[in-house]
Structures are given as structure tokens and as C-alpha cells.
Short mmCIF file of C-alpha atoms in Angstrom, two decimals:
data_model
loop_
_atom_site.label_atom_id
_atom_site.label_comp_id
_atom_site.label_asym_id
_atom_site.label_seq_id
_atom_site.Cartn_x
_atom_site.Cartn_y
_atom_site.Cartn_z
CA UNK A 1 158.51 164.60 103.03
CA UNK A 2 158.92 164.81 99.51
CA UNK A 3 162.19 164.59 98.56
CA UNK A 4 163.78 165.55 94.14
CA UNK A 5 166.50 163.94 92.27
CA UNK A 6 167.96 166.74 90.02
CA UNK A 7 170.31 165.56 87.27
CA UNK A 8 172.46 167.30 84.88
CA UNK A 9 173.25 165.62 81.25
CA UNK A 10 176.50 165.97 79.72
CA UNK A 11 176.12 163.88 76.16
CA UNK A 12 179.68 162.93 74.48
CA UNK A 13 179.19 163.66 70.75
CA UNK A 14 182.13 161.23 70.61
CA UNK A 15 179.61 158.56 71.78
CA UNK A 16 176.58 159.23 70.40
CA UNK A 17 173.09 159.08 71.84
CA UNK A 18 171.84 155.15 71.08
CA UNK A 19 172.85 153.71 74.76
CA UNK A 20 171.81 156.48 76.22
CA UNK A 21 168.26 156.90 74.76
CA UNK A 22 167.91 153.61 75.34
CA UNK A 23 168.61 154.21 78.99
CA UNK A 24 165.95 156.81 78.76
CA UNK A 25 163.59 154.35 77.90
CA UNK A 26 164.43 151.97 80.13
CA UNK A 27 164.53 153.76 83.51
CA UNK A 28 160.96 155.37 83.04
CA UNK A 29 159.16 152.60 84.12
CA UNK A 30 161.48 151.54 86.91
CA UNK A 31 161.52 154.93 88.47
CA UNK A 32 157.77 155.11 88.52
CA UNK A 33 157.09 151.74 90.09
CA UNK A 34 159.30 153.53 92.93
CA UNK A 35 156.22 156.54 92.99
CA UNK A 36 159.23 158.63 91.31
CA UNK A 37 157.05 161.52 89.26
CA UNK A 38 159.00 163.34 86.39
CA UNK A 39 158.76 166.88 86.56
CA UNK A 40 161.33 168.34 84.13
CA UNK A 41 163.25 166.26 81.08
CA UNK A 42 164.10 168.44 78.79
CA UNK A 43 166.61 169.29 76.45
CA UNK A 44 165.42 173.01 76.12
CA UNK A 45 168.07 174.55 78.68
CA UNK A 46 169.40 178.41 78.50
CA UNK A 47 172.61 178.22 80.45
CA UNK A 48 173.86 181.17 83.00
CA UNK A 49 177.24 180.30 82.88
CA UNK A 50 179.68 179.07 80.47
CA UNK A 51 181.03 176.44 83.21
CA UNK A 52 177.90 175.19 83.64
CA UNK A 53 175.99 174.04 80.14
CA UNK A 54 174.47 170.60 80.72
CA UNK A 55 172.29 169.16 77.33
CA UNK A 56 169.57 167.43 79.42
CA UNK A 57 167.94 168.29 82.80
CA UNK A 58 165.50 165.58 84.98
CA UNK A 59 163.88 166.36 88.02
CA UNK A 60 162.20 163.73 89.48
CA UNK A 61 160.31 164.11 92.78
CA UNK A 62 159.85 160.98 94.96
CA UNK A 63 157.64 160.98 98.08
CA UNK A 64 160.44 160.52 100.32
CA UNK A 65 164.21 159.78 100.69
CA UNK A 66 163.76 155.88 101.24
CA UNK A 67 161.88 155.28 97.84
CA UNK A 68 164.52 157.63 95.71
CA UNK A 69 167.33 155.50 97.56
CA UNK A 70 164.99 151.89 97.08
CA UNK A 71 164.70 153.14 93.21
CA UNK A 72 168.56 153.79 92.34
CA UNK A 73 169.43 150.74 94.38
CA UNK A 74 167.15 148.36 93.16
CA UNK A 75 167.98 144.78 90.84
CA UNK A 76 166.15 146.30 87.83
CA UNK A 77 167.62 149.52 88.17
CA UNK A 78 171.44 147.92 88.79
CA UNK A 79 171.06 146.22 85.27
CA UNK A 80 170.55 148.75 83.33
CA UNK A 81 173.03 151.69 85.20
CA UNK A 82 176.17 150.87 82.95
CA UNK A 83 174.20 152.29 79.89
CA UNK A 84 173.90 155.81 81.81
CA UNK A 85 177.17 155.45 83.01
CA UNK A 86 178.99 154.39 80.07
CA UNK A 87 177.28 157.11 77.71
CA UNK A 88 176.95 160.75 79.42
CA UNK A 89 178.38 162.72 82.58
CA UNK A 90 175.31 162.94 84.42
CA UNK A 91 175.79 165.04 87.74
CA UNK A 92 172.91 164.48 90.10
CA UNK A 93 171.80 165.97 93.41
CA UNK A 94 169.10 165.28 96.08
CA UNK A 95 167.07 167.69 97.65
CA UNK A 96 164.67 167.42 100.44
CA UNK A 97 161.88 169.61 101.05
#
């Protein structure tokens, strides 16, 4: 059962983009060896709501729970999460289908 990871992107002007772009960069490659497919990334968002205005959305669709949890948990995945973390409010959900 396919199963989506759906982030929101909150960007600190105060830090700037560079570790976070580079995060961008480097996470591609690890979420696909997990069969993660990118659906959405996109900066191009018209908000609803003032209380919710995220800069970036990612959906990500994985082919089941157990690969999306074997991606965020994985060694190459765990070096590079403090360049997410220490850059952006990202606010992620899963869904299943």
C-alpha cells in the first residue's frame, strides 16, 4: 500500500538558503534508493490561510510504510538530517492510502 510523506517548508530569511539547498541536493538520491518518487517540490504555493503559508511543499510517495520509515532512518540519511534541521521548520506528515 502506497504510503506519501507530505512536508511543509518554513525557510528563516535570518538563515539563508545555502545548508538547506544543499540538503536538497543531498537527500534526492537517498530517498530514491528507498523507491521514494517525488511528486510535488515546489516553491509555487497560493496559501488559504494566513496561519498556514509554508515556502516549499514535497510530496513524496513511497511504496509502503516500511521503506518511508527504512529511508528517514537510514546511516546516509542520519548524516545529513542536521542540515534540514538546523536551516528551516519543516512540518511533515504521513499518509497511507
Amino acid at each position: 500500500m502506497s504510503c506519501y510523506f507530505v512536508i511543509d517548508t518554513y525557510i528563516d530569511p535570518d538563515k539563508g538558503r545555502r545548508e538547506y539547498d544543499e540538503y536538497i541536493e543531498l537527500v534526492k538520491p537517498i530517498v530514491e534508493a528507498h523507491n521514494g518518487e517525488y511528486l510535488v517540490r515546489s516553491e509555487n504555493i497560493i496559501p488559504l490561510s494566513e496561519a498556514r503559508n509554508p515556502q516549499r511543499i514535497i510530496i513524496i510517495r513511497f511504496p509502503s510504510k516500511k521503506e518511508l520509515f527504512d529511508c528517514f532512518s537510514s546511516q546516509e540519511y542520519r548524516e545529513i538530517q542536521e542540515k534540514r534541521i538546523s536551516s528551516v521548520d519543516a512540518r511533515a506528515v504521513i499518509v497511507e492510502e
